[in-house]
Short mmCIF file of C-alpha atoms in Angstrom, two decimals:
data_model
loop_
_atom_site.label_atom_id
_atom_site.label_comp_id
_atom_site.label_asym_id
_atom_site.label_seq_id
_atom_site.Cartn_x
_atom_site.Cartn_y
_atom_site.Cartn_z
CA MET A 3 41.56 -9.68 58.57
CA ALA A 4 41.74 -6.79 56.08
CA GLY A 5 41.87 -9.21 53.11
CA THR A 6 38.78 -11.02 54.29
CA PHE A 7 36.92 -7.70 54.57
CA SER A 8 37.68 -6.73 50.95
CA GLU A 9 36.55 -10.16 49.69
CA GLU A 10 33.27 -9.77 51.45
CA LEU A 11 32.60 -6.43 49.71
CA LYS A 12 33.35 -7.72 46.21
CA ALA A 13 30.31 -7.20 43.95
CA GLU A 14 29.54 -10.20 41.78
CA PRO A 15 26.47 -9.58 39.63
CA ASN A 16 24.58 -12.68 38.63
CA LEU A 17 25.09 -12.89 34.88
CA THR A 18 23.18 -16.11 34.32
CA PRO A 19 19.75 -14.51 33.63
CA LEU A 20 21.39 -12.04 31.26
CA LEU A 21 23.03 -14.92 29.42
CA ASP A 22 19.70 -16.70 29.20
CA VAL A 23 18.08 -13.67 27.61
CA VAL A 24 20.94 -13.23 25.16
CA PHE A 25 20.77 -16.86 24.12
CA GLN A 26 17.04 -16.54 23.57
CA LEU A 27 17.62 -13.52 21.37
CA ILE A 28 20.29 -15.39 19.42
CA THR A 29 17.93 -18.30 18.93
CA PHE A 30 15.23 -15.94 17.65
CA PHE A 31 17.52 -14.28 15.12
CA MET A 32 18.93 -17.62 13.98
CA LEU A 33 15.43 -18.87 13.27
CA VAL A 34 14.15 -15.80 11.42
CA ILE A 35 17.28 -14.98 9.45
CA ASN A 36 17.16 -16.00 5.82
CA PHE A 37 20.38 -16.29 3.90
CA SER A 38 18.67 -17.66 0.81
CA GLN A 39 17.39 -14.33 -0.49
CA ASP A 40 20.03 -14.28 -3.17
CA THR A 41 17.44 -13.53 -5.84
CA TYR A 42 16.03 -10.61 -3.92
CA ASP A 43 17.55 -7.39 -5.20
CA ALA A 44 17.14 -4.48 -2.81
CA ARG A 45 17.86 -1.97 -5.61
CA ILE A 46 14.52 -2.81 -7.22
CA LYS A 47 11.68 -0.69 -5.88
CA LEU A 48 8.52 -2.62 -6.59
CA PRO A 49 5.21 -0.87 -7.29
CA VAL A 50 2.37 -1.19 -4.81
CA ALA A 51 -0.66 -3.30 -5.68
CA PRO A 52 -2.90 -4.23 -2.76
CA SER A 53 -4.58 -7.09 -4.67
CA ALA A 54 -1.30 -8.93 -5.19
CA LYS A 55 -1.50 -12.32 -3.52
CA PRO A 56 1.23 -13.66 -1.25
CA VAL A 57 3.23 -16.61 -2.51
CA ASP A 58 1.76 -19.82 -1.10
CA SER A 59 3.78 -22.90 -0.26
CA ALA A 60 2.73 -24.76 -3.43
CA GLN A 61 3.94 -21.91 -5.62
CA ALA A 62 7.14 -21.61 -3.63
CA ALA A 63 7.85 -25.29 -4.27
CA GLU A 64 7.60 -24.81 -8.05
CA ASP A 65 10.65 -24.28 -10.18
CA ARG A 66 11.02 -20.50 -10.28
CA LEU A 67 13.41 -18.15 -11.98
CA VAL A 68 13.51 -14.60 -10.63
CA LEU A 69 14.15 -11.83 -13.15
CA ASN A 70 15.04 -8.47 -11.62
CA ILE A 71 14.67 -5.53 -14.01
CA ASN A 72 16.05 -2.13 -13.10
CA PRO A 73 14.59 1.26 -14.14
CA ASN A 74 16.72 1.27 -17.31
CA GLY A 75 15.16 -2.00 -18.42
CA THR A 76 18.35 -3.96 -17.77
CA LEU A 77 17.91 -7.55 -16.66
CA LEU A 78 19.70 -8.44 -13.43
CA LEU A 79 20.20 -12.17 -13.18
CA ASN A 80 22.72 -14.19 -11.17
CA GLY A 81 24.72 -11.10 -10.33
CA ARG A 82 25.10 -10.06 -13.95
CA GLU A 83 23.49 -7.33 -16.04
CA PHE A 84 22.02 -7.95 -19.47
CA GLY A 85 20.88 -5.37 -22.00
CA PRO A 86 17.80 -6.10 -24.14
CA ASP A 87 19.61 -8.17 -26.79
CA GLU A 88 21.79 -9.99 -24.29
CA ALA A 89 18.70 -10.66 -22.17
CA ALA A 90 17.01 -12.42 -25.08
CA ARG A 91 20.07 -14.66 -25.52
CA GLU A 92 20.25 -15.31 -21.79
CA MET A 93 16.60 -16.35 -21.71
CA GLN A 94 17.25 -18.76 -24.56
CA LEU A 95 20.10 -20.21 -22.52
CA GLN A 96 17.89 -20.48 -19.44
CA ALA A 97 15.17 -22.17 -21.51
CA ASP A 98 17.72 -24.69 -22.81
CA LEU A 99 18.78 -25.45 -19.24
CA VAL A 100 15.18 -25.97 -18.17
CA LYS A 101 14.57 -28.26 -21.14
CA LEU A 102 17.69 -30.23 -20.22
CA ASN A 103 16.59 -30.58 -16.60
CA PHE A 104 12.98 -31.56 -17.30
CA ARG A 105 13.35 -33.56 -20.53
CA ASN A 106 12.73 -36.89 -18.77
CA LYS A 107 9.51 -35.80 -17.11
CA PRO A 108 6.49 -37.62 -18.61
CA ASP A 109 4.33 -34.53 -19.22
CA PHE A 110 7.16 -32.32 -20.40
CA ASP A 111 6.23 -29.90 -23.17
CA PRO A 112 9.08 -27.78 -24.60
CA ASN A 113 6.53 -25.16 -25.66
CA ASN A 114 5.10 -24.87 -22.16
CA LEU A 115 8.01 -25.00 -19.76
CA PRO A 116 7.20 -25.80 -16.12
CA THR A 117 9.38 -23.02 -14.76
CA THR A 118 7.60 -19.91 -13.48
CA LEU A 119 9.31 -16.65 -14.32
CA VAL A 120 9.01 -14.23 -11.44
CA ILE A 121 9.29 -10.68 -12.76
CA ARG A 122 10.52 -8.16 -10.23
CA ALA A 123 10.56 -4.96 -12.25
CA ASP A 124 11.25 -1.56 -10.79
CA ARG A 125 8.24 0.74 -10.55
CA ASN A 126 9.93 3.19 -12.93
CA THR A 127 10.79 0.67 -15.64
CA PRO A 128 9.22 1.65 -18.98
CA PHE A 129 6.97 -0.99 -20.50
CA GLU A 130 8.94 -1.32 -23.74
CA PRO A 131 12.03 -3.21 -22.46
CA LEU A 132 9.82 -5.22 -20.15
CA HIS A 133 7.63 -6.25 -23.05
CA LYS A 134 10.68 -7.23 -25.11
CA LEU A 135 11.87 -9.45 -22.31
CA ILE A 136 8.47 -11.11 -21.91
CA VAL A 137 8.25 -11.73 -25.65
CA ALA A 138 11.77 -13.26 -25.58
CA CYS A 139 10.66 -15.53 -22.74
CA GLN A 140 7.48 -16.52 -24.58
CA THR A 141 9.45 -17.25 -27.73
CA ASN A 142 11.62 -19.68 -25.78
CA GLY A 143 8.71 -21.58 -24.31
CA PHE A 144 8.09 -19.89 -20.98
CA ARG A 145 4.37 -19.50 -20.29
CA LYS A 146 4.04 -19.08 -16.53
CA PHE A 147 4.69 -15.60 -15.22
CA SER A 148 4.36 -13.92 -11.87
CA LEU A 149 4.44 -10.14 -11.61
CA LYS A 150 5.78 -9.07 -8.24
CA ALA A 151 4.43 -6.08 -6.34
CA MET A 152 4.38 -4.82 -2.80
CA THR A 153 1.07 -5.45 -1.10
CA ARG A 154 1.42 -2.23 0.83
CA GLY A 155 3.61 0.86 0.66
CA ASN A 156 6.75 1.34 2.71
CA MET B 15 30.35 -17.14 61.89
CA ASN B 16 27.61 -17.05 59.33
CA LYS B 17 29.74 -14.93 56.99
CA LYS B 18 32.58 -17.41 57.13
CA LYS B 19 30.22 -20.26 56.30
CA SER B 20 28.84 -18.47 53.26
CA ILE B 21 32.31 -17.68 51.94
CA ARG B 22 33.33 -21.27 52.33
CA ARG B 23 30.20 -22.47 50.51
CA THR B 24 30.88 -20.32 47.45
CA SER B 25 34.51 -21.24 47.27
CA ASP B 26 33.78 -24.94 47.55
CA GLY B 27 31.78 -25.41 44.33
CA PRO B 28 33.25 -25.19 40.82
CA GLU B 29 33.07 -21.67 39.37
CA VAL B 30 32.22 -21.52 35.68
CA PRO B 31 33.39 -18.22 34.18
CA ILE B 32 30.29 -16.83 32.55
CA THR B 33 31.81 -13.56 31.37
CA PRO B 34 33.66 -14.93 28.27
CA MET B 35 30.56 -16.87 27.30
CA LEU B 36 28.51 -13.70 27.62
CA ASP B 37 31.03 -11.83 25.48
CA MET B 38 30.77 -14.44 22.79
CA ALA B 39 26.99 -14.47 23.02
CA PHE B 40 26.89 -10.69 22.61
CA GLN B 41 29.11 -10.94 19.56
CA LEU B 42 26.82 -13.53 18.03
CA LEU B 43 23.82 -11.39 18.87
CA THR B 44 25.43 -8.35 17.25
CA PHE B 45 26.14 -10.37 14.11
CA PHE B 46 22.56 -11.57 13.79
CA VAL B 47 21.11 -8.14 14.51
CA LEU B 48 23.29 -6.56 11.84
CA THR B 49 22.62 -9.21 9.18
CA TYR B 50 18.89 -9.42 9.83
CA HIS B 51 16.77 -7.84 7.14
CA PRO B 52 13.07 -8.52 7.44
CA ALA B 53 11.64 -9.73 4.16
CA PRO B 54 9.46 -7.12 2.44
CA VAL B 55 5.78 -7.91 2.10
CA GLU B 56 5.69 -8.95 -1.53
CA GLY B 57 2.74 -10.30 -3.43
CA GLN B 58 2.34 -11.41 -6.99
CA PHE B 59 -0.05 -11.70 -9.91
CA SER B 60 0.22 -15.14 -11.47
CA MET B 61 -0.66 -15.36 -15.14
CA SER B 62 -0.20 -17.66 -18.06
CA LEU B 63 0.92 -15.69 -21.09
CA LEU B 64 0.86 -17.28 -24.50
CA PRO B 65 2.61 -15.60 -27.41
CA PRO B 66 0.30 -13.57 -29.68
CA GLN B 67 -1.55 -15.76 -32.13
CA PRO B 68 -3.48 -14.86 -35.26
CA ALA B 69 -7.08 -14.05 -34.53
CA THR B 70 -9.85 -16.03 -36.05
CA ASN B 71 -11.32 -14.32 -39.07
CA LEU B 72 -15.03 -14.48 -38.44
CA ASP B 73 -15.79 -14.62 -42.15
CA ALA B 74 -13.30 -17.38 -42.84
CA THR B 75 -14.56 -20.78 -43.90
CA PRO B 76 -13.76 -23.40 -41.27
CA PRO B 77 -11.60 -26.32 -42.35
CA PRO B 78 -13.65 -29.34 -43.42
CA ASP B 79 -12.34 -31.54 -40.61
CA ALA B 80 -12.92 -28.93 -37.89
CA ALA B 81 -15.07 -30.09 -35.00
CA PRO B 82 -18.16 -27.95 -34.45
CA SER B 83 -17.79 -25.67 -31.46
CA ASN B 84 -20.17 -23.26 -29.78
CA GLU B 85 -17.36 -21.48 -28.00
CA LEU B 86 -16.79 -17.90 -29.02
CA PRO B 87 -13.36 -16.98 -30.32
CA ALA B 88 -11.03 -15.34 -27.81
CA THR B 89 -11.27 -11.95 -29.52
CA LEU B 90 -14.99 -11.79 -28.84
CA ARG B 91 -14.52 -12.68 -25.19
CA THR B 92 -11.81 -10.11 -24.59
CA VAL B 93 -12.22 -6.65 -23.13
CA THR B 94 -9.47 -4.39 -24.38
CA THR B 95 -8.07 -1.70 -22.13
CA THR B 96 -5.71 0.86 -23.59
CA LEU B 97 -3.22 2.71 -21.41
CA ARG B 98 -1.45 5.83 -22.56
CA ALA B 99 1.38 7.49 -20.69
CA ASP B 100 1.58 11.13 -19.74
CA ASP B 101 4.73 13.23 -20.19
CA THR B 102 6.37 11.76 -17.10
CA GLY B 103 5.60 8.15 -18.00
CA GLY B 104 2.78 7.93 -15.49
CA LEU B 105 -0.70 6.70 -16.20
CA GLY B 106 -2.25 9.31 -18.51
CA ARG B 107 -5.32 8.07 -20.33
CA ILE B 108 -7.26 4.88 -19.72
CA THR B 109 -9.64 3.60 -22.36
CA LEU B 110 -11.90 0.63 -21.82
CA GLY B 111 -13.01 -0.55 -25.23
CA ASP B 112 -13.66 2.79 -26.93
CA VAL B 113 -14.66 4.72 -23.83
CA ASP B 114 -12.25 6.95 -21.92
CA MET B 115 -12.20 6.44 -18.18
CA ARG B 116 -11.86 9.33 -15.77
CA ASP B 117 -9.79 7.42 -13.27
CA LEU B 118 -9.08 3.97 -11.88
CA ASP B 119 -12.29 3.98 -9.86
CA GLU B 120 -14.41 4.38 -12.96
CA LEU B 121 -12.35 1.69 -14.67
CA ALA B 122 -13.06 -0.65 -11.77
CA GLU B 123 -16.76 0.13 -11.93
CA LYS B 124 -17.04 -0.42 -15.69
CA ALA B 125 -14.81 -3.50 -15.65
CA LYS B 126 -17.04 -5.02 -13.02
CA GLU B 127 -20.14 -4.28 -15.11
CA VAL B 128 -18.63 -5.87 -18.19
CA LEU B 129 -16.70 -8.81 -16.78
CA GLU B 130 -19.16 -9.92 -14.12
CA ASN B 131 -22.29 -9.64 -16.24
CA PRO B 132 -23.32 -13.22 -17.11
CA GLU B 133 -25.23 -12.00 -20.18
CA LEU B 134 -22.06 -10.67 -21.74
CA PRO B 135 -19.44 -13.00 -23.22
CA PHE B 136 -16.41 -11.21 -21.78
CA ASP B 137 -14.23 -13.19 -19.42
CA GLN B 138 -10.72 -11.99 -20.21
CA ALA B 139 -8.84 -8.73 -20.53
CA LEU B 140 -6.18 -7.50 -22.89
CA ILE B 141 -4.20 -4.44 -21.89
CA GLN B 142 -2.57 -2.43 -24.64
CA VAL B 143 0.23 -0.48 -23.06
CA ASP B 144 2.06 2.65 -24.16
CA PRO B 145 5.78 1.77 -24.52
CA LYS B 146 6.69 4.77 -22.34
CA LEU B 147 4.32 3.87 -19.52
CA ARG B 148 6.10 2.95 -16.33
CA TYR B 149 5.56 -0.46 -14.79
CA GLU B 150 3.87 1.16 -11.80
CA GLY B 151 1.01 2.43 -14.00
CA LEU B 152 0.55 -0.96 -15.62
CA LEU B 153 0.30 -2.70 -12.27
CA GLN B 154 -2.28 -0.20 -11.04
CA VAL B 155 -4.54 -1.35 -13.86
CA VAL B 156 -3.65 -5.02 -13.40
CA ASP B 157 -4.53 -4.53 -9.74
CA VAL B 158 -8.02 -3.31 -10.71
CA LEU B 159 -8.74 -5.88 -13.44
CA SER B 160 -7.44 -8.86 -11.47
CA LYS B 161 -10.40 -8.50 -9.12
CA TYR B 162 -12.78 -9.48 -11.93
CA THR B 163 -10.79 -11.82 -14.16
CA THR B 164 -7.72 -13.98 -13.86
CA LYS B 165 -7.13 -14.03 -17.60
CA ILE B 166 -5.11 -10.91 -18.24
CA ALA B 167 -2.62 -10.34 -21.01
CA PHE B 168 -0.85 -7.28 -22.24
CA THR B 169 0.74 -6.11 -25.40
CA ILE B 170 2.45 -2.99 -26.59
CA LEU B 171 0.30 -0.18 -27.96
CA ASP B 172 0.39 0.51 -31.71
CA GLU B 173 1.71 -2.95 -32.31
CA VAL B 174 -0.40 -4.88 -34.78
CA VAL B 175 -2.19 -7.22 -32.46
CA PRO B 176 -3.70 -10.00 -34.48
CA GLY B 177 -5.27 -11.57 -31.42
CA ALA B 178 -5.21 -11.68 -27.71
CA ASN B 179 -2.21 -13.47 -26.28
CA LEU B 180 -4.27 -15.21 -23.65
#
């Protein structure tokens, strides 16, 4: 009789609604999480320019190469750092790769490569190293550039 | 009697242990919360930059096989803006053509007058930039000029610029 009494008083909270909510939260985070931001470098603090346009789907589908440039003017690409001279060599290498990949395309022009260079330069980067990098890119056939900026401040 | 019936009913059906599943779900939730970084609101200025090319000498004799063209050379269609840095590398002096601008607002006003006037030939902008100027200052000016023209190019100040690299 005593055992039956203790069983009757046992509190069993209904966990099913809680589990439902948790699964909904998990589903939300799984959908919005983006593991492919490998080219996004959080060390780079972009300047603010309200007129900068968001990247549309057509631009996102283009072949793009993201160049992160830190305040010292060092190029950060694929997890490596390149000084000004090394950066020029690296851009030549990247141009050769693009030419290799697109050489069979009918409208391919080696002096107007289809790849868009996305420049994510830090707001404190002096213009000189940035200009050297752009000239090195132009010399190797890159023509399409995108300058990244924040559309609003943090 | 009723109590006995209810106890029997709960003990009859299969009991799925929800607690371990909830533990696992909380662990997954913690993982996603910790690894979630909302993407920053980034925009961009798209531009096509050609390498600097020699400007057309207006007094030069055209080649005999050149097709006649009424189009003005790029140098005559280009508004030049010169940016000089202050001691800290910020935006110091802005010059549109030969005229100094007080601030970005005046630059916007004058750029609109020049680039949106159909009687004037200007449709593109060249920005000559002080090597010490920080990228932030350059983009402030690009931000202003991009409202009136999509053809923007820049080059380094004091470099011999034979022509616009548009």
